Coordinates of C-alpha atoms and ligand atoms in Angstrom, one line a residue:
M207 CA 0.0 0.0 0.0
T208 CA 1.1 3.6 -0.6
V209 CA 1.8 5.4 2.7
N210 CA 1.1 9.1 3.0
S211 CA 3.4 10.6 5.6
R212 CA 1.9 14.1 5.3
I213 CA -0.4 14.2 8.3
P214 CA -1.1 17.9 9.0
G215 CA -2.2 18.8 12.6
L216 CA -1.1 15.5 14.2
K217 CA 0.4 17.4 17.1
D218 CA -3.0 18.8 18.1
K219 CA -4.7 15.4 18.3
S220 CA -5.1 13.2 21.3
V221 CA -3.0 10.0 21.6
A222 CA -6.0 7.9 20.6
E223 CA -6.7 10.1 17.5
R224 CA -3.0 10.0 16.5
R225 CA -2.9 6.2 16.7
A226 CA -5.9 6.0 14.5
L227 CA -4.3 8.4 11.9
V228 CA -1.0 6.6 12.1
A229 CA -2.6 3.2 11.7
D230 CA -4.6 4.5 8.8
G231 CA -1.5 6.1 7.2
A232 CA 0.5 2.9 7.6
G233 CA -2.3 0.6 6.5
L234 CA -2.5 -1.2 9.9
D235 CA -5.3 -2.1 12.2
V236 CA -5.4 0.4 15.0
A237 CA -5.5 -2.6 17.5
A238 CA -1.9 -3.4 16.4
L239 CA -0.8 -0.2 18.1
G240 CA -2.4 -1.2 21.4
V241 CA 0.8 -3.0 22.3
L242 CA 2.5 0.4 22.7
D243 CA 0.4 1.2 25.8
A244 CA 2.8 -0.2 28.5
G245 CA 5.9 0.4 26.5
G246 CA 5.3 -2.8 24.6
I247 CA 7.1 -5.0 27.0
G248 CA 6.2 -6.6 30.3
T249 CA 8.5 -7.7 33.1
V250 CA 8.2 -11.4 32.1
Q251 CA 9.5 -10.7 28.6
A252 CA 12.1 -8.2 29.9
D253 CA 13.3 -11.0 32.3
Q254 CA 14.1 -13.1 29.3
M255 CA 16.2 -10.4 27.6
I256 CA 18.7 -9.3 30.2
E257 CA 19.9 -10.3 33.7
N258 CA 18.8 -9.3 37.2
V259 CA 15.6 -7.7 35.8
I260 CA 13.6 -5.6 38.3
G261 CA 11.3 -3.8 35.8
T262 CA 11.2 -1.8 32.6
I263 CA 11.7 1.9 31.9
G264 CA 9.4 3.7 29.4
V265 CA 10.6 6.2 26.8
P266 CA 8.1 8.3 24.8
L267 CA 7.5 7.1 21.3
G268 CA 6.4 9.6 18.7
V269 CA 6.2 9.6 14.9
A270 CA 7.9 12.0 12.5
T271 CA 5.8 13.0 9.6
N272 CA 6.5 14.3 6.0
V273 CA 9.4 11.9 5.5
T274 CA 10.0 10.9 1.9
V275 CA 13.0 8.8 1.0
N276 CA 13.8 7.7 -2.6
G277 CA 10.2 8.7 -3.6
R278 CA 8.5 6.7 -0.9
D279 CA 6.7 8.1 2.1
Y280 CA 7.4 6.9 5.6
I281 CA 5.8 7.5 9.0
V282 CA 8.9 7.2 11.2
P283 CA 8.7 6.0 14.9
M284 CA 11.1 7.8 17.1
A285 CA 11.8 6.9 20.8
T286 CA 13.3 9.8 22.7
E287 CA 13.1 11.6 26.0
E288 CA 14.0 15.0 24.5
A289 CA 11.3 17.5 23.7
S290 CA 11.3 19.1 20.2
V291 CA 13.2 16.3 18.4
V292 CA 10.2 14.8 16.7
A293 CA 8.7 18.1 15.8
A294 CA 12.0 19.4 14.4
A295 CA 12.6 16.2 12.2
S296 CA 9.0 16.6 10.8
N297 CA 9.5 20.3 10.0
A298 CA 12.8 19.7 8.2
A299 CA 11.3 16.8 6.3
R300 CA 8.5 19.0 5.2
I301 CA 11.0 21.5 3.8
A302 CA 12.9 18.8 2.0
R303 CA 9.6 17.4 0.6
V304 CA 9.2 20.4 -1.7
H305 CA 12.3 19.3 -3.7
G306 CA 11.5 15.6 -3.7
G307 CA 12.5 14.6 -0.1
F308 CA 15.6 12.6 0.7
R309 CA 17.7 10.5 -1.8
A310 CA 19.6 7.7 0.0
S311 CA 22.0 5.0 -1.1
G312 CA 24.4 2.5 0.6
T313 CA 27.4 0.3 0.2
G314 CA 25.6 -3.0 1.1
P315 CA 25.5 -4.7 4.5
V316 CA 29.1 -5.8 4.9
M317 CA 30.4 -6.1 8.5
I318 CA 34.0 -6.6 9.5
A319 CA 35.3 -9.1 12.1
Q320 CA 38.8 -8.6 13.5
I321 CA 41.1 -11.5 14.5
Q322 CA 44.2 -10.3 16.5
L323 CA 47.4 -12.3 15.9
L324 CA 50.2 -12.1 18.4
D325 CA 53.7 -13.5 18.9
V326 CA 54.7 -12.7 15.4
A327 CA 58.4 -12.9 14.6
D328 CA 58.1 -12.0 10.9
A329 CA 55.1 -9.7 10.7
H330 CA 55.0 -9.4 6.9
G331 CA 55.5 -13.2 6.5
T332 CA 52.7 -13.7 9.0
R333 CA 50.4 -11.4 7.0
N334 CA 51.2 -13.3 3.8
R335 CA 50.5 -16.7 5.4
V336 CA 47.1 -15.3 6.6
L337 CA 46.3 -14.2 3.0
E338 CA 47.4 -17.6 1.6
A339 CA 44.7 -19.2 3.7
R340 CA 41.9 -17.0 2.2
E341 CA 39.9 -19.8 0.4
E342 CA 40.0 -22.1 3.4
I343 CA 39.1 -19.4 5.9
L344 CA 36.1 -18.1 3.8
E345 CA 34.8 -21.6 3.4
L346 CA 35.1 -22.3 7.1
A347 CA 33.5 -19.0 8.0
N348 CA 30.6 -19.8 5.6
A349 CA 30.1 -23.3 7.1
Q350 CA 29.2 -21.6 10.4
D351 CA 26.0 -20.0 8.9
P352 CA 24.4 -21.9 6.1
V353 CA 21.2 -19.9 6.5
L354 CA 23.0 -16.6 5.8
V355 CA 24.7 -18.1 2.8
R356 CA 21.3 -19.4 1.5
L357 CA 19.9 -15.9 1.8
G358 CA 22.7 -14.6 -0.4
G359 CA 25.1 -13.4 2.4
G360 CA 28.3 -14.8 3.9
A361 CA 32.0 -14.2 4.2
R362 CA 33.3 -12.4 1.2
E363 CA 36.9 -11.3 1.8
L364 CA 39.9 -11.7 4.1
T365 CA 42.6 -9.0 4.5
A366 CA 45.4 -8.5 7.0
R367 CA 47.2 -5.5 8.4
V368 CA 50.6 -5.2 10.2
L369 CA 50.0 -3.1 13.2
A370 CA 52.8 -1.4 15.3
T371 CA 51.6 -1.2 18.9
R372 CA 53.3 -0.3 22.2
D373 CA 53.2 -4.0 23.0
G374 CA 55.1 -5.0 19.8
T375 CA 54.0 -5.7 16.3
Q376 CA 50.7 -7.5 15.7
V377 CA 48.9 -8.8 12.7
I378 CA 45.2 -8.0 12.4
A379 CA 43.1 -10.1 10.1
H380 CA 39.8 -8.6 8.8
L381 CA 37.0 -10.9 7.7
Y382 CA 34.3 -9.2 5.6
V383 CA 30.9 -10.7 5.9
D384 CA 27.7 -9.7 4.0
V385 CA 25.1 -10.0 6.8
R386 CA 22.0 -9.2 4.7
D387 CA 19.1 -8.1 6.9
A388 CA 20.8 -8.8 10.3
M389 CA 22.8 -6.3 12.3
G390 CA 25.3 -9.1 12.1
A391 CA 27.2 -9.1 15.4
N392 CA 26.3 -12.7 16.2
A393 CA 27.0 -14.0 12.7
V394 CA 30.4 -12.4 12.4
N395 CA 31.5 -13.1 15.9
T396 CA 30.7 -16.8 15.5
M397 CA 32.7 -16.8 12.2
A398 CA 35.6 -15.0 13.8
E399 CA 35.8 -17.5 16.7
A400 CA 35.6 -20.4 14.3
V401 CA 38.4 -19.3 12.0
A402 CA 40.8 -17.9 14.6
P403 CA 42.5 -21.2 15.5
V404 CA 43.0 -22.1 11.9
L405 CA 44.4 -18.6 11.1
A406 CA 46.7 -18.9 14.1
E407 CA 47.9 -22.4 12.9
R408 CA 48.4 -21.4 9.3
S409 CA 50.2 -18.1 10.1
G410 CA 52.3 -19.5 13.0
A411 CA 50.9 -16.9 15.4
R412 CA 48.7 -16.9 18.5
S413 CA 45.1 -15.5 18.1
L414 CA 43.7 -13.4 20.9
L415 CA 40.7 -11.1 20.3
R416 CA 38.0 -12.3 17.8
I417 CA 35.3 -9.7 17.5
L418 CA 33.4 -7.5 15.1
S419 CA 34.5 -3.9 14.5
N420 CA 32.0 -1.2 15.2
K421 CA 33.9 1.0 12.7
A422 CA 31.5 -0.4 10.1
D423 CA 32.9 1.6 7.2
T424 CA 31.9 -1.1 4.7
R425 CA 28.3 -0.6 5.6
L426 CA 27.9 3.1 4.8
V427 CA 24.7 4.8 4.1
R428 CA 24.3 8.3 2.7
A429 CA 21.4 10.7 2.4
R430 CA 21.0 14.0 0.5
A431 CA 18.3 16.6 0.3
V432 CA 17.6 20.0 -1.1
F433 CA 16.1 22.4 1.5
D434 CA 14.2 25.3 -0.1
A435 CA 15.8 28.7 0.6
E436 CA 12.4 30.5 1.0
L437 CA 11.0 27.9 3.3
L438 CA 14.2 28.1 5.4
G439 CA 13.7 31.8 5.9
G440 CA 15.5 33.3 2.9
P441 CA 19.0 33.5 1.3
G442 CA 20.6 34.9 4.5
V443 CA 19.6 31.8 6.4
V444 CA 21.1 29.5 3.7
D445 CA 24.4 31.4 3.9
D446 CA 24.3 31.3 7.7
I447 CA 23.7 27.5 7.7
V448 CA 26.6 27.1 5.4
S449 CA 28.8 29.1 7.8
A450 CA 27.5 26.9 10.7
S451 CA 28.4 23.8 8.8
A452 CA 31.9 25.1 8.0
F453 CA 32.4 25.8 11.7
A454 CA 31.5 22.2 12.6
E455 CA 33.7 20.9 9.9
A456 CA 36.7 22.9 11.2
D457 CA 36.2 22.6 15.0
P458 CA 35.9 19.4 17.0
Y459 CA 34.2 21.2 19.9
R460 CA 31.4 22.3 17.6
A461 CA 31.5 19.1 15.6
A462 CA 30.6 17.0 18.7
T463 CA 27.5 19.1 19.2
H464 CA 26.6 19.2 15.5
N465 CA 26.9 15.4 15.4
K466 CA 24.9 15.1 18.6
G467 CA 22.1 16.9 16.8
I468 CA 22.3 14.2 14.0
M469 CA 22.3 11.4 16.6
N470 CA 19.1 12.9 18.2
G471 CA 17.4 11.7 15.0
I472 CA 19.4 8.6 14.3
S473 CA 19.4 7.1 17.8
A474 CA 15.6 7.8 18.2
V475 CA 14.7 5.6 15.2
V476 CA 17.4 3.0 16.1
L477 CA 15.9 2.7 19.6
A478 CA 12.3 2.6 18.4
T479 CA 13.1 -0.3 16.0
G480 CA 14.9 -2.3 18.7
N481 CA 18.3 -1.9 17.2
D482 CA 21.7 -1.4 19.0
T483 CA 22.1 2.3 19.7
R484 CA 25.6 1.9 21.0
A485 CA 26.8 0.1 17.9
V486 CA 25.4 2.8 15.7
E487 CA 26.8 5.6 17.9
A488 CA 30.3 4.0 18.0
G489 CA 30.2 3.6 14.2
C490 CA 29.1 7.2 13.6
H491 CA 31.7 8.8 15.9
S492 CA 34.5 6.6 14.5
H493 CA 33.5 7.8 11.1
A494 CA 33.6 11.4 12.2
A495 CA 37.3 10.7 13.2
R496 CA 38.2 8.7 10.2
D497 CA 40.9 11.1 9.0
G498 CA 42.5 11.5 12.3
G499 CA 40.8 14.6 13.6
Y500 CA 37.1 14.7 14.7
T501 CA 34.8 16.5 12.3
A502 CA 31.2 17.0 11.3
L503 CA 29.4 14.0 9.8
S504 CA 27.3 16.2 7.4
R505 CA 27.9 19.0 5.0
F506 CA 25.6 21.9 4.0
E507 CA 26.3 23.8 0.8
K508 CA 24.5 26.3 -1.4
D509 CA 23.4 25.0 -4.7
R510 CA 23.2 26.8 -8.1
D511 CA 19.6 27.8 -7.4
G512 CA 20.4 29.3 -4.0
N513 CA 18.9 26.4 -2.1
L514 CA 20.6 24.5 0.6
T515 CA 22.0 21.0 -0.1
G516 CA 22.6 18.7 2.9
T517 CA 24.5 15.5 2.8
L518 CA 25.2 12.9 5.5
E519 CA 27.2 9.7 5.3
V520 CA 27.6 7.3 8.2
P521 CA 28.0 3.6 9.0
M522 CA 24.5 2.2 9.7
P523 CA 24.7 -1.4 11.2
V524 CA 21.0 -2.0 11.8
G525 CA 18.9 -5.1 11.3
L526 CA 15.4 -6.3 10.8
V527 CA 16.0 -9.9 12.1
G528 CA 17.4 -11.1 15.4
G529 CA 17.9 -9.4 18.7
A530 CA 15.3 -7.0 20.2
T531 CA 14.0 -6.1 16.7
R532 CA 12.2 -9.5 16.8
A533 CA 11.9 -10.0 20.6
H534 CA 10.4 -6.6 21.5
P535 CA 6.7 -6.2 20.6
A536 CA 6.9 -2.4 20.5
A537 CA 9.9 -2.5 18.1
Q538 CA 8.0 -4.9 15.9
T539 CA 5.1 -2.5 15.8
A540 CA 7.4 0.4 15.0
I541 CA 8.8 -1.6 12.1
R542 CA 5.3 -2.3 10.9
I543 CA 4.4 1.4 11.0
L544 CA 7.6 2.2 9.1
G545 CA 6.7 -0.5 6.5
V546 CA 10.4 -1.2 5.6
T547 CA 11.1 -4.6 4.1
S548 CA 14.9 -4.7 4.3
A549 CA 17.7 -3.6 6.7
A550 CA 19.1 -1.5 3.9
E551 CA 15.8 0.4 3.5
L552 CA 15.6 0.9 7.3
A553 CA 19.1 2.3 7.3
E554 CA 18.3 4.7 4.5
V555 CA 15.3 6.1 6.4
I556 CA 17.4 6.4 9.6
V557 CA 20.2 8.4 7.9
S558 CA 17.6 10.6 6.2
V559 CA 16.0 11.4 9.6
G560 CA 19.5 12.1 11.0
L561 CA 20.0 14.7 8.2
A562 CA 16.5 16.2 8.8
Q563 CA 17.3 16.5 12.5
N564 CA 20.7 18.1 11.8
L565 CA 19.2 20.7 9.4
A566 CA 16.4 21.6 11.9
A567 CA 19.0 22.2 14.6
C568 CA 21.3 24.2 12.3
R569 CA 18.4 26.3 11.0
A570 CA 17.2 27.1 14.4
L571 CA 20.7 28.0 15.6
A572 CA 21.4 30.2 12.6
A573 CA 18.0 31.9 12.8
E574 CA 16.1 32.5 16.0
G575 CA 18.3 30.3 18.3
I576 CA 17.5 26.9 19.7
Q577 CA 15.9 27.9 23.0
H578 CA 12.9 29.7 21.5
G579 CA 11.2 26.5 20.1
H580 CA 12.9 24.1 22.5
M581 CA 11.8 25.8 25.7
R582 CA 8.2 26.0 24.5
L583 CA 8.2 22.2 24.2
H584 CA 10.4 21.7 27.2
A585 CA 7.9 23.7 29.3
R586 CA 5.6 20.7 29.3
T587 CA 8.3 18.5 30.9
V588 CA 9.0 21.2 33.4
A589 CA 5.3 21.4 34.2
V590 CA 5.2 17.7 34.9
S591 CA 8.3 18.0 37.1
G592 CA 6.6 20.7 39.0
G593 CA 3.8 18.4 39.9
A594 CA 1.2 19.2 37.2
A595 CA -1.4 16.5 36.6
P596 CA -1.9 15.6 32.9
E597 CA -5.0 17.8 32.5
E598 CA -3.1 20.7 34.1
V599 CA 0.0 20.5 31.9
P600 CA -1.1 22.6 28.9
E601 CA -2.2 25.5 31.1
V602 CA 0.8 25.4 33.4
A603 CA 3.2 25.1 30.4
E604 CA 1.6 28.0 28.7
R605 CA 1.9 30.1 31.8
L606 CA 5.6 29.3 32.1
V607 CA 6.3 30.3 28.5
K608 CA 4.2 33.5 28.8
D609 CA 6.0 34.6 32.0
G610 CA 9.4 33.6 30.5
R611 CA 10.2 31.5 33.5
I612 CA 10.5 27.8 32.5
Q613 CA 11.7 26.5 35.8
V614 CA 10.5 23.6 38.0
E615 CA 10.2 25.9 41.1
Y616 CA 8.0 28.3 39.3
A617 CA 6.0 25.4 37.8
R618 CA 5.3 24.3 41.4
E619 CA 4.0 27.8 42.3
V620 CA 1.8 27.9 39.2
V621 CA 0.3 24.4 40.0
A622 CA -0.4 25.5 43.6
A623 CA -2.0 28.7 42.4
L624 CA -4.1 26.9 39.9
R625 CA -5.4 24.4 42.5
E626 CA -6.0 27.2 44.9
K627 CA -8.1 29.0 42.3
A628 CA -10.1 25.8 41.5
R629 CA -11.0 25.2 45.2
Ligands
MEV81 C1 20.4 19.5 21.2 O1 19.9 18.2 21.6 C2 21.1 19.3 19.8 C3 21.8 20.6 19.3 O2 22.7 21.1 20.3 C4 22.5 20.3 18.0 C5 23.3 21.4 17.4 O3 23.8 22.2 18.2 O4 23.5 21.4 16.2 C6 20.8 21.7 19.1

């Protein structure tokens, strides 16, 4: 079915009305969203996932609207505790939509496993002996996962590096594995452990660590969009966003914050779909430091028509099978709302949302400043912290904004005054 992610006025609806609209937009029965009520997971299920379980902790789940990637619309579930993230992504996606939305592409789902070889006398000889065992190692690796091989994946390549360390010279073998729709950690770690003793034997070294690398630079995904100059606020705003981008490219202090803005979008979708946020974050930050210094993950430039072009490229090791993506009912529902059918498609949506989030932050910073919009939304959280009951939150939040005092102490006073008045 064709999804329409343009759902105007969603923010003004009740949760029940939103669910009906989202279910309708995604072609699902609204009952399927009922699982989201208690965070989608009970303590019995949680107890099967990790150790020493004492409960669960809920995170708000919203949906970003207006997202178009490669000509297809997506309603994008985002799990985050931060106010204004979902609204900002939706706004930026609306601006990108005018020029066709996001274009995304990727390298294919290849993960790397590292096998560390020690006690090497002749490092270069050891490296060559590793490479001579290529056919045997690939065959042995593939024998570990016939299902993956049947699905068109499997071990593809073996390389080796000589590494000078403070503990002497080591040889590091890299096994490249096409993991298809999996995140791939289990598949590649199993292969690495299986081939390590044979690699050690053939190369005359001792194997130590056998583990995937989170620097997943053979699983890159990139997104691009044109953001309309007029909708951004005019040519001056375009120039200022370009200057903001140049600042982040040149300065690691700014780059860390710029990239944090990107991760606000990326991690929210990664979490909502039950994927490994830490793996993705490690991959993204290692990519930001790939040339030695730490820099911005995205670039903003002015195109020939005076519009703003945004580009973002990051490793995106996410899966649709295995792990919490399958075990967590809310994650399953999030994936159904998204309607993606492959890990590559999921990754393209995630990176597009990262770019949308980044644009929204840079636009706000270059125009009115971040606090204006952020504090309006943040006022609701402050109202709750100040003791406001759900039905009191809108009035209390509005008062905090109007008085320009978005503070918990003041929220407490406003709540008390409101109750006093109602008595
Ligand atoms: C806040 O969560 C994220 C921002 O700081 C990102 C940025 O500065 O680009 C607004």
